[in-house]
Coordinates of C-alpha atoms and ligand atoms in Angstrom, one line a residue:
M570 CA 5.3 17.7 -34.8
K571 CA 9.1 17.8 -34.9
L572 CA 11.1 14.8 -33.7
L573 CA 14.8 14.9 -33.1
V574 CA 16.5 11.7 -34.4
L575 CA 19.8 10.6 -33.0
P576 CA 20.9 7.3 -34.6
G577 CA 23.7 6.4 -32.3
D578 CA 26.3 3.6 -32.7
G579 CA 26.5 0.0 -33.9
I580 CA 23.1 -1.1 -35.2
G581 CA 21.7 2.3 -34.2
P582 CA 21.7 3.8 -37.8
E583 CA 20.1 0.7 -39.3
I584 CA 17.3 0.3 -36.7
T585 CA 16.7 4.1 -36.8
E586 CA 16.3 4.0 -40.6
A587 CA 13.9 1.1 -40.2
T588 CA 11.9 3.1 -37.5
L589 CA 11.7 6.1 -39.7
T590 CA 10.3 4.0 -42.6
V591 CA 7.4 2.9 -40.3
L592 CA 6.9 6.4 -38.8
E593 CA 6.8 8.1 -42.2
A594 CA 4.2 5.6 -43.3
A595 CA 2.2 6.2 -40.1
S596 CA 2.5 9.9 -40.5
R597 CA 1.0 9.8 -44.0
L598 CA -1.8 7.4 -43.1
F599 CA -2.8 9.2 -39.9
K600 CA -2.0 12.7 -41.0
L601 CA 0.4 13.3 -38.1
D602 CA 2.6 15.8 -40.0
L603 CA 5.7 14.4 -38.4
S604 CA 9.0 16.0 -39.4
F605 CA 12.4 14.6 -38.5
E606 CA 15.6 16.4 -37.7
E607 CA 18.7 14.2 -37.5
Q608 CA 21.8 14.9 -35.6
K609 CA 25.0 12.9 -35.0
V610 CA 25.8 11.5 -31.5
G611 CA 28.2 8.8 -30.4
F612 CA 31.2 7.8 -32.6
A613 CA 29.9 9.7 -35.6
A614 CA 29.9 12.9 -33.5
L615 CA 33.2 12.1 -31.9
K616 CA 34.8 11.9 -35.4
A617 CA 33.1 15.1 -36.6
H618 CA 33.2 17.2 -33.4
G619 CA 35.6 15.6 -31.0
T620 CA 32.9 14.6 -28.6
T621 CA 30.1 12.0 -28.6
M622 CA 27.7 14.7 -27.4
P623 CA 28.0 17.8 -29.5
D624 CA 27.5 21.3 -28.0
G625 CA 23.9 22.6 -28.2
L626 CA 22.3 19.1 -28.2
L627 CA 20.2 19.7 -25.1
G628 CA 18.9 22.9 -26.7
R629 CA 17.9 21.0 -29.8
V630 CA 16.1 18.5 -27.6
A631 CA 14.2 21.3 -25.9
E632 CA 13.1 22.7 -29.3
S633 CA 11.7 19.3 -30.3
D634 CA 8.4 17.5 -29.5
G635 CA 10.2 14.3 -28.7
V636 CA 13.4 12.3 -29.3
I637 CA 14.3 9.1 -31.0
L638 CA 17.6 7.9 -29.6
G639 CA 19.5 4.9 -31.0
P640 CA 21.7 2.7 -28.8
L641 CA 25.2 4.0 -27.9
D642 CA 28.4 1.9 -27.6
Q643 CA 29.5 3.6 -24.3
L644 CA 31.7 0.7 -23.3
A645 CA 34.0 1.5 -26.3
Y646 CA 34.0 5.3 -25.7
P647 CA 37.3 7.0 -24.7
P648 CA 37.4 8.7 -21.3
R649 CA 35.2 11.8 -20.8
E650 CA 38.2 14.2 -21.1
K651 CA 38.8 12.7 -24.6
G652 CA 35.2 13.2 -25.7
G653 CA 33.5 10.1 -24.5
V654 CA 30.2 11.4 -23.0
N655 CA 27.4 9.0 -22.1
V656 CA 24.6 10.9 -23.9
S657 CA 21.9 8.7 -22.5
A658 CA 23.0 9.3 -18.9
V659 CA 23.2 13.1 -19.5
F660 CA 19.7 13.1 -21.0
R661 CA 18.3 11.2 -18.1
V662 CA 19.8 13.5 -15.5
K663 CA 19.8 16.9 -17.2
L664 CA 16.4 16.5 -18.8
D665 CA 15.0 14.7 -15.8
L666 CA 13.8 11.7 -17.8
Y667 CA 13.4 9.8 -14.6
A668 CA 11.0 7.0 -15.7
N669 CA 12.2 4.2 -17.9
I670 CA 9.1 2.3 -19.1
R671 CA 9.8 -1.1 -20.6
P672 CA 7.0 -3.4 -21.5
A673 CA 7.6 -7.0 -22.6
R674 CA 5.0 -9.5 -23.8
T675 CA 5.0 -12.8 -25.5
R676 CA 3.1 -13.3 -28.8
P677 CA 1.6 -16.5 -30.3
G678 CA 4.5 -18.7 -31.4
L679 CA 7.1 -16.5 -29.8
G680 CA 8.6 -16.5 -26.3
K681 CA 10.8 -18.7 -24.2
V682 CA 8.5 -19.2 -21.3
K683 CA 5.8 -21.8 -20.6
E684 CA 3.0 -19.4 -20.1
P685 CA 2.0 -16.0 -21.7
M686 CA 3.7 -13.0 -20.2
D687 CA 2.5 -9.3 -20.5
L688 CA 4.2 -7.0 -18.1
V689 CA 5.8 -3.5 -17.9
I690 CA 8.9 -2.7 -16.0
V691 CA 8.9 0.8 -14.5
R692 CA 12.5 1.6 -13.7
E693 CA 14.0 4.7 -12.0
C694 CA 16.9 6.0 -14.0
T695 CA 18.5 9.1 -12.6
E696 CA 20.3 7.6 -9.6
G697 CA 20.8 4.2 -7.9
F698 CA 24.0 2.2 -8.6
Y699 CA 25.0 4.3 -11.6
A700 CA 28.0 6.2 -10.3
D701 CA 28.0 8.6 -13.3
R702 CA 24.8 10.3 -12.1
N703 CA 25.2 10.3 -8.4
M704 CA 27.3 13.3 -7.5
Y705 CA 26.9 17.1 -7.8
Q706 CA 30.7 17.2 -8.7
G707 CA 33.0 14.4 -9.4
S708 CA 32.2 10.7 -9.8
G709 CA 30.5 8.3 -7.5
E710 CA 33.2 5.7 -8.3
F711 CA 36.7 6.1 -7.1
M712 CA 39.9 4.2 -6.1
P713 CA 41.5 5.1 -2.8
T714 CA 44.4 2.8 -3.6
P715 CA 45.4 0.9 -6.8
D716 CA 43.8 -2.3 -5.5
V717 CA 40.6 -0.9 -4.0
A718 CA 37.7 0.3 -6.2
M719 CA 34.6 1.8 -4.5
S720 CA 31.3 2.9 -5.8
I721 CA 28.5 4.9 -4.1
R722 CA 24.9 4.2 -4.6
K723 CA 22.4 7.1 -4.2
V724 CA 18.7 6.5 -3.3
T725 CA 16.5 9.6 -2.6
A726 CA 13.0 9.8 -1.2
H727 CA 12.0 12.2 -4.0
A728 CA 13.1 9.8 -6.8
C729 CA 11.5 6.7 -5.1
E730 CA 8.3 8.6 -4.5
R731 CA 7.8 9.8 -8.1
I732 CA 8.8 6.5 -9.8
A733 CA 6.4 4.6 -7.5
R734 CA 3.7 7.1 -8.4
R735 CA 4.4 6.5 -12.1
A736 CA 4.1 2.7 -11.6
F737 CA 0.8 2.9 -9.7
E738 CA -0.6 5.3 -12.3
I739 CA 0.3 2.9 -15.1
S740 CA -1.2 0.0 -13.1
L741 CA -4.6 1.7 -13.0
K742 CA -4.8 1.2 -16.8
R743 CA -3.7 -2.5 -16.5
K744 CA -4.4 -5.2 -13.9
K745 CA -3.9 -3.0 -10.8
H746 CA -1.0 -5.1 -9.5
V747 CA 2.4 -3.6 -8.7
T748 CA 5.4 -5.8 -7.8
A749 CA 8.2 -3.7 -6.0
V750 CA 11.6 -5.4 -6.4
H751 CA 14.2 -4.8 -3.7
K752 CA 17.1 -6.1 -1.7
A753 CA 16.1 -4.7 1.7
N754 CA 17.3 -7.9 3.4
V755 CA 20.9 -6.7 2.8
L756 CA 20.7 -3.0 1.8
R757 CA 18.5 -2.0 4.7
M758 CA 18.8 1.8 4.5
T759 CA 18.7 2.4 0.7
E760 CA 16.2 -0.3 -0.1
G761 CA 14.4 0.4 3.1
L762 CA 13.9 4.0 2.0
F763 CA 12.7 2.8 -1.5
L764 CA 10.2 0.4 0.1
D765 CA 8.9 3.1 2.6
K766 CA 8.1 5.4 -0.3
V767 CA 6.5 2.7 -2.3
R768 CA 4.2 1.8 0.6
E769 CA 3.3 5.4 1.2
V770 CA 2.3 5.8 -2.5
A771 CA 0.5 2.5 -2.4
A772 CA -1.7 3.8 0.4
E773 CA -3.1 6.4 -2.0
F774 CA -4.0 3.8 -4.6
R775 CA -6.2 1.5 -2.5
G776 CA -7.5 -0.5 -5.4
V777 CA -4.1 -1.6 -6.5
K778 CA -2.4 -4.7 -5.0
L779 CA 1.2 -4.2 -3.9
E780 CA 3.6 -7.2 -3.7
E781 CA 7.2 -7.0 -2.6
V782 CA 9.7 -9.5 -4.0
I783 CA 13.5 -9.7 -3.4
I784 CA 15.5 -9.2 -6.6
D785 CA 17.3 -12.5 -6.6
A786 CA 14.1 -14.5 -6.2
M787 CA 12.4 -12.2 -8.8
T788 CA 14.7 -13.5 -11.6
A789 CA 13.5 -17.1 -10.8
H790 CA 9.8 -16.1 -10.5
L791 CA 10.1 -14.3 -13.8
V792 CA 11.3 -17.4 -15.6
R793 CA 9.0 -19.8 -13.7
T794 CA 5.7 -17.9 -13.6
P795 CA 6.0 -14.7 -15.7
G796 CA 2.2 -14.5 -16.2
R797 CA 1.7 -13.5 -12.5
F798 CA 3.4 -10.1 -13.0
D799 CA 1.9 -6.9 -14.4
V800 CA 3.7 -3.7 -13.3
V801 CA 7.2 -4.4 -12.0
L802 CA 8.7 -1.4 -10.1
A803 CA 12.4 -1.2 -9.6
T804 CA 15.4 1.0 -8.9
N805 CA 17.9 1.7 -11.7
M806 CA 20.1 -1.4 -11.9
Y807 CA 17.6 -4.1 -11.0
G808 CA 15.2 -2.6 -13.6
D809 CA 17.9 -2.6 -16.2
I810 CA 18.8 -6.3 -15.7
L811 CA 15.2 -7.5 -15.3
S812 CA 14.1 -5.8 -18.5
D813 CA 16.8 -7.5 -20.6
L814 CA 15.6 -10.8 -19.0
A815 CA 12.0 -10.0 -19.7
S816 CA 12.5 -9.0 -23.3
E817 CA 14.7 -12.1 -24.0
L818 CA 12.0 -14.3 -22.4
S819 CA 9.4 -12.6 -24.7
G820 CA 11.5 -13.9 -27.7
S821 CA 14.5 -11.6 -28.2
L822 CA 16.3 -8.6 -26.8
G823 CA 15.3 -7.0 -30.1
L824 CA 11.6 -7.1 -29.4
A825 CA 10.6 -4.9 -26.5
G826 CA 10.0 -1.1 -26.7
S827 CA 11.2 1.4 -24.1
V828 CA 10.8 5.1 -23.4
L829 CA 12.5 7.5 -21.0
A830 CA 9.6 9.6 -19.8
G831 CA 9.9 12.7 -17.7
D832 CA 7.0 15.1 -16.9
A833 CA 7.6 17.3 -19.9
L834 CA 9.6 15.3 -22.4
C835 CA 9.7 11.7 -23.8
C836 CA 12.6 10.0 -25.5
A837 CA 12.1 6.7 -27.4
Q838 CA 15.2 4.5 -26.8
A839 CA 15.6 0.8 -27.8
Q840 CA 15.9 -1.5 -24.8
H841 CA 19.0 -3.2 -26.0
G842 CA 22.6 -1.9 -26.7
S843 CA 24.5 -1.2 -29.9
A844 CA 25.0 -4.9 -30.7
P845 CA 28.5 -4.4 -32.3
D846 CA 28.6 -8.1 -33.1
I847 CA 25.9 -7.7 -35.8
A848 CA 26.3 -4.0 -36.8
G849 CA 26.3 -3.0 -40.4
Q850 CA 25.0 -6.5 -41.6
D851 CA 21.2 -5.7 -42.0
K852 CA 20.6 -8.4 -39.4
A853 CA 19.3 -6.4 -36.4
N854 CA 15.7 -6.7 -35.3
P855 CA 14.3 -3.1 -35.4
T856 CA 11.1 -4.0 -33.4
S857 CA 12.4 -2.6 -30.1
L858 CA 13.0 0.9 -31.5
I859 CA 9.9 0.8 -33.7
L860 CA 7.7 0.0 -30.6
S861 CA 9.7 2.6 -28.6
A862 CA 8.7 5.2 -31.2
A863 CA 5.0 4.0 -31.0
M864 CA 5.3 4.5 -27.2
L865 CA 6.5 8.1 -27.8
L866 CA 3.5 8.6 -30.1
E867 CA 1.2 7.3 -27.2
W868 CA 2.9 9.8 -24.8
L869 CA 2.4 12.6 -27.3
A870 CA -1.3 11.6 -27.6
E871 CA -1.8 11.8 -23.9
R872 CA 0.4 14.9 -23.0
K873 CA -0.2 17.0 -26.1
K874 CA -3.8 15.9 -26.7
A875 CA -2.8 14.6 -30.2
K876 CA -5.5 11.9 -30.7
A877 CA -4.2 10.8 -34.1
C878 CA -0.8 9.9 -32.5
G879 CA -2.6 7.5 -30.2
K880 CA -4.3 5.8 -33.2
A881 CA -1.0 5.6 -35.1
A882 CA 0.7 4.0 -32.0
E883 CA -2.0 1.3 -31.8
A884 CA -1.8 0.7 -35.5
I885 CA 2.1 0.3 -35.4
S886 CA 1.8 -2.1 -32.5
A887 CA -0.8 -4.2 -34.4
A888 CA 1.2 -4.1 -37.6
V889 CA 4.3 -5.4 -35.7
D890 CA 2.2 -8.2 -34.2
K891 CA 0.8 -9.1 -37.7
V892 CA 4.3 -9.3 -39.3
L893 CA 5.8 -11.3 -36.4
A894 CA 2.9 -13.8 -36.5
D895 CA 4.4 -15.1 -39.8
P896 CA 7.6 -17.0 -39.1
K897 CA 8.8 -16.2 -42.7
K898 CA 8.7 -12.5 -41.9
R899 CA 10.9 -12.6 -38.8
T900 CA 14.5 -11.4 -38.4
A901 CA 17.5 -13.7 -37.7
D902 CA 17.3 -13.4 -33.8
L903 CA 13.8 -15.0 -34.1
G904 CA 15.0 -17.7 -36.5
G905 CA 13.7 -15.8 -39.6
K906 CA 15.3 -14.7 -42.8
L907 CA 14.2 -11.1 -43.2
G908 CA 16.8 -8.3 -42.9
T909 CA 16.3 -5.1 -40.9
R910 CA 15.1 -3.1 -44.0
A911 CA 12.8 -5.8 -45.3
F912 CA 11.2 -6.2 -41.9
A913 CA 10.6 -2.5 -41.6
A914 CA 9.0 -2.4 -45.1
A915 CA 6.8 -5.3 -44.1
V916 CA 5.6 -3.5 -41.0
A917 CA 5.0 -0.3 -42.9
A918 CA 3.0 -2.3 -45.5
A919 CA 0.9 -3.9 -42.7
L920 CA -0.1 -0.6 -41.2
Ligands
NAD1014 P1 23.6 -5.5 -26.6 O1 22.3 -5.3 -26.1 O2 24.2 -4.6 -27.5 O3 23.8 -7.0 -27.2 C1 23.5 -8.2 -26.5 C2 23.2 -9.3 -27.5 O4 21.9 -9.2 -28.0 C3 24.2 -9.4 -28.7 O5 24.4 -10.7 -29.1 C4 23.4 -8.6 -29.8 O6 23.7 -9.0 -31.1 C5 22.0 -9.0 -29.4 N1 21.0 -7.9 -29.8 C6 20.9 -6.7 -29.2 N2 20.0 -6.0 -29.9 C7 19.5 -6.7 -30.9 C8 18.6 -6.5 -32.0 N3 17.9 -5.4 -32.1 N4 18.4 -7.5 -32.9 C9 19.1 -8.7 -32.8 N5 20.0 -8.9 -31.8 C10 20.2 -8.0 -30.9 O7 24.6 -5.6 -25.3 P2 26.2 -5.5 -25.2 O8 26.8 -6.3 -26.3 O9 26.5 -5.9 -23.8 O10 26.5 -4.0 -25.3 C11 27.1 -3.4 -26.5 C12 27.2 -1.9 -26.2 O11 25.9 -1.3 -26.0 C13 28.0 -1.5 -24.9 O12 28.8 -0.4 -25.2 C14 26.9 -1.1 -23.9 O13 27.4 -0.2 -23.0 C15 25.9 -0.5 -24.8 N6 24.5 -0.4 -24.3 C16 23.8 0.7 -24.7 C17 22.5 0.8 -24.3 C18 21.8 2.1 -24.7 O14 22.3 2.9 -25.4 N7 20.5 2.2 -24.3 C19 21.9 -0.2 -23.5 C20 22.6 -1.3 -23.2 C21 24.0 -1.4 -23.6

């Protein structure tokens, strides 16, 4: 099985190296025969090729069985005409990686909430408030005059229907409870369309409970009673914000895995950003990308009938839990002393 590895910016190369340490150990133990092909994206590619997204990258993705994508420092990129391309956004739209699946759970001794939390956020990621993916041509953000800036939000029935279906399918393997997050009290048409499609899909899944919660109240409920949520279904920006909140509540932004999953391709991508404030210091917690890679293996197990990948995914998740259970084996974000490399070595050893 060939995986394309794109380390990205900031802490990307460090957490990618850590993830490969764990994947290589899993490949040996479970006879996965994984091979890795690395390519530069982000600032490394900008320096070498004049663009953060080198030509032919989408073709390389298509030839692979899956992708491991490190975080990208898009905020610091030059404008598009000077080579600053948001690789992650292009992947989501051009490869139709429409479902961003982001689980977050507390572990014994870790977590910033009063009760255990174990939920998964299912986030649409090809449209919504993200102006860079809303137009056939041009940008969804524009300035009619120097002191007026406008942004267009796109919500389609097709995208709402398929992300809702993904959430309900996931809920069948969990507690059969979907919470749809919205702001239909203000954005009546866009959020109304989202809710209509969610209710239509819900009608096909009679055994699954559907709850609807307004986004602002949702942030309070998530802090107050996180244990009451199971699958949280959201449009693009709400899902993005809620998932950072949920992973920090679970202990740290560096803890929660995440995949971009289409119907034909899956990309493991850490939930957090490039963390420029700690880049290059061997301080980052690589758990998010390690668990994202485990989720990619789980996806390969299901879609490509690769049973051993499923076993390896379970073992990686258990090894991460085992290492995190020991306060002495945690990284700095969790109050521990281990560096990125040493943490990865401990997870590989625990496999
Ligand atoms: P961030 O997620 O990079 O960092 C927020 C805070 O969390 C920082 O204090 C950081 O040190 C900490 N943190 C993040 N990941 C960590 C980890 N694995 N271990 C320990 N601490 C960790 O958010 P930001 O600083 O707002 O964004 C930095 C850049 O990342 C921006 O250019 C932004 O656009 C980009 N970004 C990229 C992605 C992505 O590629 N998927 C996602 C979000 C943000």
